[in-house]
């Protein structure tokens, strides 16, 4: 295996041929490759000895073109120094925009990772990969290592990124030492604490384990989401402000710490996902509110039209059409001759429910006056807390209005399901068979004449009544599916507003190096060198992986509502109910599954302060 | 070491190799080979001939019995006669016969409790049955009843045991009667129709054996006189000659075919393999 030497792209190493003989110094730990940090003239090294982890990897004679390597079988890898200030870094694994505790559930569904994980188990791959990732850690902290080397051997030329404080930094440092700042910080701290504890309390109330309100209402779910986000803000902020540890690298190298694993926990790149997630959330909230302002203004202008139109549409959909359908079902729909007695009975039952629900609450709710005041409330809510709240309120309103349809669906599905079950067991009796529970199979059985007669008569009756029940069941199922579809689409709008990876997307456009999706090493052919020269490149993260939670949500929705399994469920008369919270749980990828408790929050905040 | 005798059950774990061939199988094979060699002088015994004739007659009897459903139906639906007197009469006969023939097997089959249950169930359900397929067109009902009748005759003539009617045939009969009863106008008609059909086709055949001489004559007389009234004497005579031909000529023809043309290709399979799956 060749010895890989990682060279930064620097003028320092390329153009200095005229200046005389040079020596290249590199750092390497036990489990890493060589990373060249700087050059110096050979006469300095006569006085000082270079101690590990630093070593001389190559020398260059006066006026010579290439380097003479001190290590056997060298192989160059060139890389661009990642700028710490701009949060660029190399990573062999794609950056995760999902917090680690949520990753487990998401990964398991991908089938193609099986082969990949098998490959990962291979010892050689494991060793090489580990070595490479440790080297990448050094490269990511390249300026810090350079600085450490420079402090140790001041004569060495290194590439210096300006880490030291600028004018602005010093002003900030002066500000933070004043007592006004301290007071403001104190007030800010307690304010944050109070807000967070209120949010945490609200969230835990809404998620009360005996009666989870979040499962029933989209509006409550939206409140819960906002509360959880507020609770998580301080934690995220605290994490991304742990930047001071970069300075520690020098002392670590001093200690001759061959165990470079230690440095890994201090990698600043570990907190970049948090940075992205925090600003993504903040941006989305601001977006939400600005959408609310725009749409609210539009809605206010067209208020009267909107009220009258929605009144007409709702009345048509929830009262007139429902009544027409139910009445049609009683009178031989589409020329299909149903059982007149049962059809009349069922249609009268449903008509009674329609009339009752209409007079008790629907009539009052879709009254133009109520609608107008409700719209006003919604618009004010849009202005204050955002568009998503208004949409979720509309969903809840629609869910209440479509409650009769839900009831019809449940009643008819129960009827249909019971009938199917009874018919299945009576069919066994019809064939002279009986289910053997002990052996879990169907056996022959000689029935008594009275059993046979009664069973067969009932079976025949049920068979003849099936078309009637099925007609009711199917028409109400179609209505129910329609309302579900409307709800799903509005909830999809909310999901887009709440969880769209906007910040990450723009970051990907602006600076792909901040969102690495792995690395690629390519052969460089242009340089005429006797040694192989490779180039280390950063692959930006794929758009597809940014939207993975959405993909998952879509596939879940498909299996829940629009799949063959659903059709089978409908045919069998089983109810198609989905836990709303569970469905949208996938999208909560940037939040911990349990909001931080008040005590933990206080602890964390006081440590930070 | 003695092994337990080999059993012809696949699901049993036995101490025999997979390709084990039982001696009884080889014996059977040899016997059948010997039989097929002396094909020319094959003969049917007198008992077998009698059995064939009996089978033909019992099938004819079954069709006669089934036709009673339609006779009763026409009596009530087409001619509009009052169904109560024949129902009472038939129930009386059934009661007398069931009292005179005390059979331990049949006493469990028809006791007071079950007859009460049947009667009340039919009383309760007959209004439902009457309105069940009221909206369905009559053509559909006739078609449905035709296919149900074919199915019923097929099932009842292919069941082996004669002492007990099979469950499936009873059920098909009830289904047939229930389908037809939606054409009747009153609840009492429906109830009487149900009761007559069940008595004639389910209860009475179990008491009266095929060898009984009186009952077939009575049923023949009833059927042919009904045909005479309903279809006219030409059709009646045609059907009569067809059935005479069926009872006298066809069995002889069948025996002739069985002796001379019947191939025994499937004999090995049909004798060696179990007819019904052995599960226990």
PDB file of C-alpha atoms in Angstrom, chain A residues 406-566:
ATOM      1  CA  UNK A 406     -67.391  10.255   9.238  1.00  0.00           C
ATOM      2  CA  UNK A 407     -70.281   8.918  11.315  1.00  0.00           C
ATOM      3  CA  UNK A 408     -72.057   7.598   8.214  1.00  0.00           C
ATOM      4  CA  UNK A 409     -68.883   5.952   7.080  1.00  0.00           C
ATOM      5  CA  UNK A 410     -68.353   4.298  10.453  1.00  0.00           C
ATOM      6  CA  UNK A 411     -71.951   3.090  10.717  1.00  0.00           C
ATOM      7  CA  UNK A 412     -72.056   1.637   7.229  1.00  0.00           C
ATOM      8  CA  UNK A 413     -68.595   0.091   7.508  1.00  0.00           C
ATOM      9  CA  UNK A 414     -69.563  -1.565  10.810  1.00  0.00           C
ATOM     10  CA  UNK A 415     -72.733  -2.935   9.236  1.00  0.00           C
ATOM     11  CA  UNK A 416     -70.896  -4.161   6.196  1.00  0.00           C
ATOM     12  CA  UNK A 417     -68.065  -5.670   8.215  1.00  0.00           C
ATOM     13  CA  UNK A 418     -70.444  -7.533  10.533  1.00  0.00           C
ATOM     14  CA  UNK A 419     -72.439  -8.795   7.593  1.00  0.00           C
ATOM     15  CA  UNK A 420     -69.336 -10.065   5.826  1.00  0.00           C
ATOM     16  CA  UNK A 421     -68.152 -11.842   8.974  1.00  0.00           C
ATOM     17  CA  UNK A 422     -71.484 -13.522   9.565  1.00  0.00           C
ATOM     18  CA  UNK A 423     -71.752 -14.504   5.935  1.00  0.00           C
ATOM     19  CA  UNK A 424     -68.283 -16.047   6.003  1.00  0.00           C
ATOM     20  CA  UNK A 425     -69.144 -18.316   8.931  1.00  0.00           C
ATOM     21  CA  UNK A 426     -72.630 -19.094   7.590  1.00  0.00           C
ATOM     22  CA  UNK A 427     -71.078 -20.024   4.269  1.00  0.00           C
ATOM     23  CA  UNK A 428     -69.109 -22.706   6.101  1.00  0.00           C
ATOM     24  CA  UNK A 429     -72.378 -23.963   7.544  1.00  0.00           C
ATOM     25  CA  UNK A 430     -73.915 -23.854   4.079  1.00  0.00           C
ATOM     26  CA  UNK A 431     -71.167 -26.155   2.816  1.00  0.00           C
ATOM     27  CA  UNK A 432     -71.667 -28.449   5.812  1.00  0.00           C
ATOM     28  CA  UNK A 433     -68.382 -27.432   7.357  1.00  0.00           C
ATOM     29  CA  UNK A 434     -67.329 -25.917  10.633  1.00  0.00           C
ATOM     30  CA  UNK A 435     -64.267 -24.101  11.831  1.00  0.00           C
ATOM     31  CA  UNK A 436     -62.165 -26.199  14.180  1.00  0.00           C
ATOM     32  CA  UNK A 437     -60.642 -23.769  16.642  1.00  0.00           C
ATOM     33  CA  UNK A 438     -58.397 -26.354  18.272  1.00  0.00           C
ATOM     34  CA  UNK A 439     -56.664 -27.291  15.062  1.00  0.00           C
ATOM     35  CA  UNK A 440     -57.204 -23.972  13.291  1.00  0.00           C
ATOM     36  CA  UNK A 441     -58.765 -25.503  10.212  1.00  0.00           C
ATOM     37  CA  UNK A 442     -62.157 -26.136   8.676  1.00  0.00           C
ATOM     38  CA  UNK A 443     -63.641 -29.593   9.265  1.00  0.00           C
ATOM     39  CA  UNK A 444     -66.692 -31.434   8.063  1.00  0.00           C
ATOM     40  CA  UNK A 445     -69.518 -31.486  10.496  1.00  0.00           C
ATOM     41  CA  UNK A 446     -73.008 -32.988  10.568  1.00  0.00           C
ATOM     42  CA  UNK A 447     -75.396 -30.309  11.730  1.00  0.00           C
ATOM     43  CA  UNK A 448     -78.854 -30.793  13.147  1.00  0.00           C
ATOM     44  CA  UNK A 449     -81.711 -29.978  10.820  1.00  0.00           C
ATOM     45  CA  UNK A 450     -82.821 -26.956  12.840  1.00  0.00           C
ATOM     46  CA  UNK A 451     -79.309 -25.525  12.817  1.00  0.00           C
ATOM     47  CA  UNK A 452     -79.070 -26.023   9.094  1.00  0.00           C
ATOM     48  CA  UNK A 453     -82.433 -24.479   8.368  1.00  0.00           C
ATOM     49  CA  UNK A 454     -81.920 -21.417  10.502  1.00  0.00           C
ATOM     50  CA  UNK A 455     -78.376 -20.866   9.292  1.00  0.00           C
ATOM     51  CA  UNK A 456     -79.264 -21.235   5.647  1.00  0.00           C
ATOM     52  CA  UNK A 457     -82.289 -18.998   5.876  1.00  0.00           C
ATOM     53  CA  UNK A 458     -80.167 -16.311   7.537  1.00  0.00           C
ATOM     54  CA  UNK A 459     -77.420 -16.801   4.987  1.00  0.00           C
ATOM     55  CA  UNK A 460     -79.832 -16.388   2.085  1.00  0.00           C
ATOM     56  CA  UNK A 461     -81.311 -13.297   3.664  1.00  0.00           C
ATOM     57  CA  UNK A 462     -77.862 -11.765   4.176  1.00  0.00           C
ATOM     58  CA  UNK A 463     -76.786 -12.601   0.643  1.00  0.00           C
ATOM     59  CA  UNK A 464     -79.784 -10.811  -0.751  1.00  0.00           C
ATOM     60  CA  UNK A 465     -79.239  -7.818   1.517  1.00  0.00           C
ATOM     61  CA  UNK A 466     -75.538  -7.463   0.703  1.00  0.00           C
ATOM     62  CA  UNK A 467     -75.955  -5.275  -2.424  1.00  0.00           C
ATOM     63  CA  UNK A 468     -78.051  -2.804  -0.458  1.00  0.00           C
ATOM     64  CA  UNK A 469     -75.609  -2.492   2.424  1.00  0.00           C
ATOM     65  CA  UNK A 470     -72.707  -2.380  -0.016  1.00  0.00           C
ATOM     66  CA  UNK A 471     -74.283   0.457  -1.999  1.00  0.00           C
ATOM     67  CA  UNK A 472     -74.576   2.561   1.149  1.00  0.00           C
ATOM     68  CA  UNK A 473     -71.137   1.574   2.356  1.00  0.00           C
ATOM     69  CA  UNK A 474     -69.418   2.296  -0.936  1.00  0.00           C
ATOM     70  CA  UNK A 475     -71.021   5.695  -1.465  1.00  0.00           C
ATOM     71  CA  UNK A 476     -70.167   6.844   2.047  1.00  0.00           C
ATOM     72  CA  UNK A 477     -66.650   5.462   1.701  1.00  0.00           C
ATOM     73  CA  UNK A 478     -66.158   7.530  -1.437  1.00  0.00           C
ATOM     74  CA  UNK A 479     -67.373  10.623   0.431  1.00  0.00           C
ATOM     75  CA  UNK A 480     -65.098   9.838   3.343  1.00  0.00           C
ATOM     76  CA  UNK A 481     -62.105   9.355   1.058  1.00  0.00           C
ATOM     77  CA  UNK A 482     -62.887  12.712  -0.538  1.00  0.00           C
ATOM     78  CA  UNK A 483     -62.837  14.489   2.812  1.00  0.00           C
ATOM     79  CA  UNK A 484     -59.666  12.632   3.795  1.00  0.00           C
ATOM     80  CA  UNK A 485     -58.011  13.711   0.557  1.00  0.00           C
ATOM     81  CA  UNK A 486     -58.913  17.344   1.169  1.00  0.00           C
ATOM     82  CA  UNK A 487     -57.511  17.123   4.692  1.00  0.00           C
ATOM     83  CA  UNK A 488     -54.350  15.418   3.513  1.00  0.00           C
ATOM     84  CA  UNK A 489     -53.650  18.071   0.896  1.00  0.00           C
ATOM     85  CA  UNK A 490     -54.067  20.915   3.363  1.00  0.00           C
ATOM     86  CA  UNK A 491     -51.905  19.088   5.854  1.00  0.00           C
ATOM     87  CA  UNK A 492     -49.290  18.637   3.155  1.00  0.00           C
ATOM     88  CA  UNK A 493     -49.270  22.417   2.736  1.00  0.00           C
ATOM     89  CA  UNK A 494     -48.652  22.796   6.472  1.00  0.00           C
ATOM     90  CA  UNK A 495     -45.940  20.167   6.335  1.00  0.00           C
ATOM     91  CA  UNK A 496     -44.198  22.069   3.558  1.00  0.00           C
ATOM     92  CA  UNK A 497     -44.373  25.317   5.501  1.00  0.00           C
ATOM     93  CA  UNK A 498     -43.148  23.697   8.705  1.00  0.00           C
ATOM     94  CA  UNK A 499     -40.397  21.407   7.568  1.00  0.00           C
ATOM     95  CA  UNK A 500     -39.149  22.511   4.153  1.00  0.00           C
ATOM     96  CA  UNK A 501     -35.315  22.363   4.093  1.00  0.00           C
ATOM     97  CA  UNK A 502     -35.107  25.917   2.767  1.00  0.00           C
ATOM     98  CA  UNK A 503     -31.902  26.968   4.530  1.00  0.00           C
ATOM     99  CA  UNK A 504     -30.110  23.814   3.497  1.00  0.00           C
ATOM    100  CA  UNK A 505     -31.231  24.213  -0.097  1.00  0.00           C
ATOM    101  CA  UNK A 506     -29.980  27.773  -0.332  1.00  0.00           C
ATOM    102  CA  UNK A 507     -26.760  26.785   1.409  1.00  0.00           C
ATOM    103  CA  UNK A 508     -26.316  24.056  -1.136  1.00  0.00           C
ATOM    104  CA  UNK A 509     -26.619  26.635  -3.921  1.00  0.00           C
ATOM    105  CA  UNK A 510     -24.373  29.181  -2.241  1.00  0.00           C
ATOM    106  CA  UNK A 511     -21.560  27.019  -0.928  1.00  0.00           C
ATOM    107  CA  UNK A 512     -21.789  23.273  -1.578  1.00  0.00           C
ATOM    108  CA  UNK A 513     -18.693  22.661   0.564  1.00  0.00           C
ATOM    109  CA  UNK A 514     -20.706  23.355   3.671  1.00  0.00           C
ATOM    110  CA  UNK A 515     -22.988  20.444   2.916  1.00  0.00           C
ATOM    111  CA  UNK A 516     -20.623  17.592   2.073  1.00  0.00           C
ATOM    112  CA  UNK A 517     -22.236  14.384   0.884  1.00  0.00           C
ATOM    113  CA  UNK A 518     -19.008  12.412   0.905  1.00  0.00           C
ATOM    114  CA  UNK A 519     -15.684  12.766  -0.859  1.00  0.00           C
ATOM    115  CA  UNK A 520     -14.300  11.637  -4.175  1.00  0.00           C
ATOM    116  CA  UNK A 521     -10.645  11.123  -5.030  1.00  0.00           C
ATOM    117  CA  UNK A 522      -9.766  11.622  -8.687  1.00  0.00           C
ATOM    118  CA  UNK A 523      -6.640  10.976 -10.689  1.00  0.00           C
ATOM    119  CA  UNK A 524      -4.976  14.157 -11.842  1.00  0.00           C
ATOM    120  CA  UNK A 525      -3.453  13.832 -15.287  1.00  0.00           C
ATOM    121  CA  UNK A 526      -2.345  17.382 -16.025  1.00  0.00           C
ATOM    122  CA  UNK A 527       0.687  17.495 -13.730  1.00  0.00           C
ATOM    123  CA  UNK A 528       3.693  15.776 -15.262  1.00  0.00           C
ATOM    124  CA  UNK A 529       5.038  14.095 -12.209  1.00  0.00           C
ATOM    125  CA  UNK A 530       6.726  10.792 -11.733  1.00  0.00           C
ATOM    126  CA  UNK A 531       4.488  10.056  -8.726  1.00  0.00           C
ATOM    127  CA  UNK A 532       0.793   9.496  -8.897  1.00  0.00           C
ATOM    128  CA  UNK A 533      -1.141  12.579  -8.037  1.00  0.00           C
ATOM    129  CA  UNK A 534      -4.687  12.425  -6.809  1.00  0.00           C
ATOM    130  CA  UNK A 535      -7.125  15.150  -5.992  1.00  0.00           C
ATOM    131  CA  UNK A 536      -9.449  15.165  -3.021  1.00  0.00           C
ATOM    132  CA  UNK A 537     -12.811  16.656  -3.840  1.00  0.00           C
ATOM    133  CA  UNK A 538     -15.931  17.391  -1.913  1.00  0.00           C
ATOM    134  CA  UNK A 539     -19.187  15.955  -3.217  1.00  0.00           C
ATOM    135  CA  UNK A 540     -22.108  18.113  -2.228  1.00  0.00           C
ATOM    136  CA  UNK A 541     -25.052  16.374  -0.626  1.00  0.00           C
ATOM    137  CA  UNK A 542     -27.726  15.098  -3.033  1.00  0.00           C
ATOM    138  CA  UNK A 543     -31.036  16.907  -3.267  1.00  0.00           C
ATOM    139  CA  UNK A 544     -32.817  13.604  -2.916  1.00  0.00           C
ATOM    140  CA  UNK A 545     -31.361  12.945   0.517  1.00  0.00           C
ATOM    141  CA  UNK A 546     -32.389  16.414   1.671  1.00  0.00           C
ATOM    142  CA  UNK A 547     -35.993  15.476   0.951  1.00  0.00           C
ATOM    143  CA  UNK A 548     -35.809  11.995   2.379  1.00  0.00           C
ATOM    144  CA  UNK A 549     -38.336  12.663   5.177  1.00  0.00           C
ATOM    145  CA  UNK A 550     -40.763  13.884   2.519  1.00  0.00           C
ATOM    146  CA  UNK A 551     -40.206  10.787   0.432  1.00  0.00           C
ATOM    147  CA  UNK A 552     -40.896   8.669   3.467  1.00  0.00           C
ATOM    148  CA  UNK A 553     -44.022  10.625   4.271  1.00  0.00           C
ATOM    149  CA  UNK A 554     -45.264  10.259   0.709  1.00  0.00           C
ATOM    150  CA  UNK A 555     -44.696   6.516   0.700  1.00  0.00           C
ATOM    151  CA  UNK A 556     -46.407   6.208   4.087  1.00  0.00           C
ATOM    152  CA  UNK A 557     -49.384   8.160   2.824  1.00  0.00           C
ATOM    153  CA  UNK A 558     -49.503   5.994  -0.260  1.00  0.00           C
ATOM    154  CA  UNK A 559     -49.567   2.827   1.830  1.00  0.00           C
ATOM    155  CA  UNK A 560     -52.101   4.322   4.222  1.00  0.00           C
ATOM    156  CA  UNK A 561     -54.549   5.846   1.799  1.00  0.00           C
ATOM    157  CA  UNK A 562     -53.888   5.062  -1.854  1.00  0.00           C
ATOM    158  CA  UNK A 563     -52.583   1.500  -2.008  1.00  0.00           C
ATOM    159  CA  UNK A 564     -53.889  -1.913  -2.871  1.00  0.00           C
ATOM    160  CA  UNK A 565     -53.886  -2.728   0.841  1.00  0.00           C
ATOM    161  CA  UNK A 566     -56.314   0.138   1.367  1.00  0.00           C
TER     162      UNK A 566
END
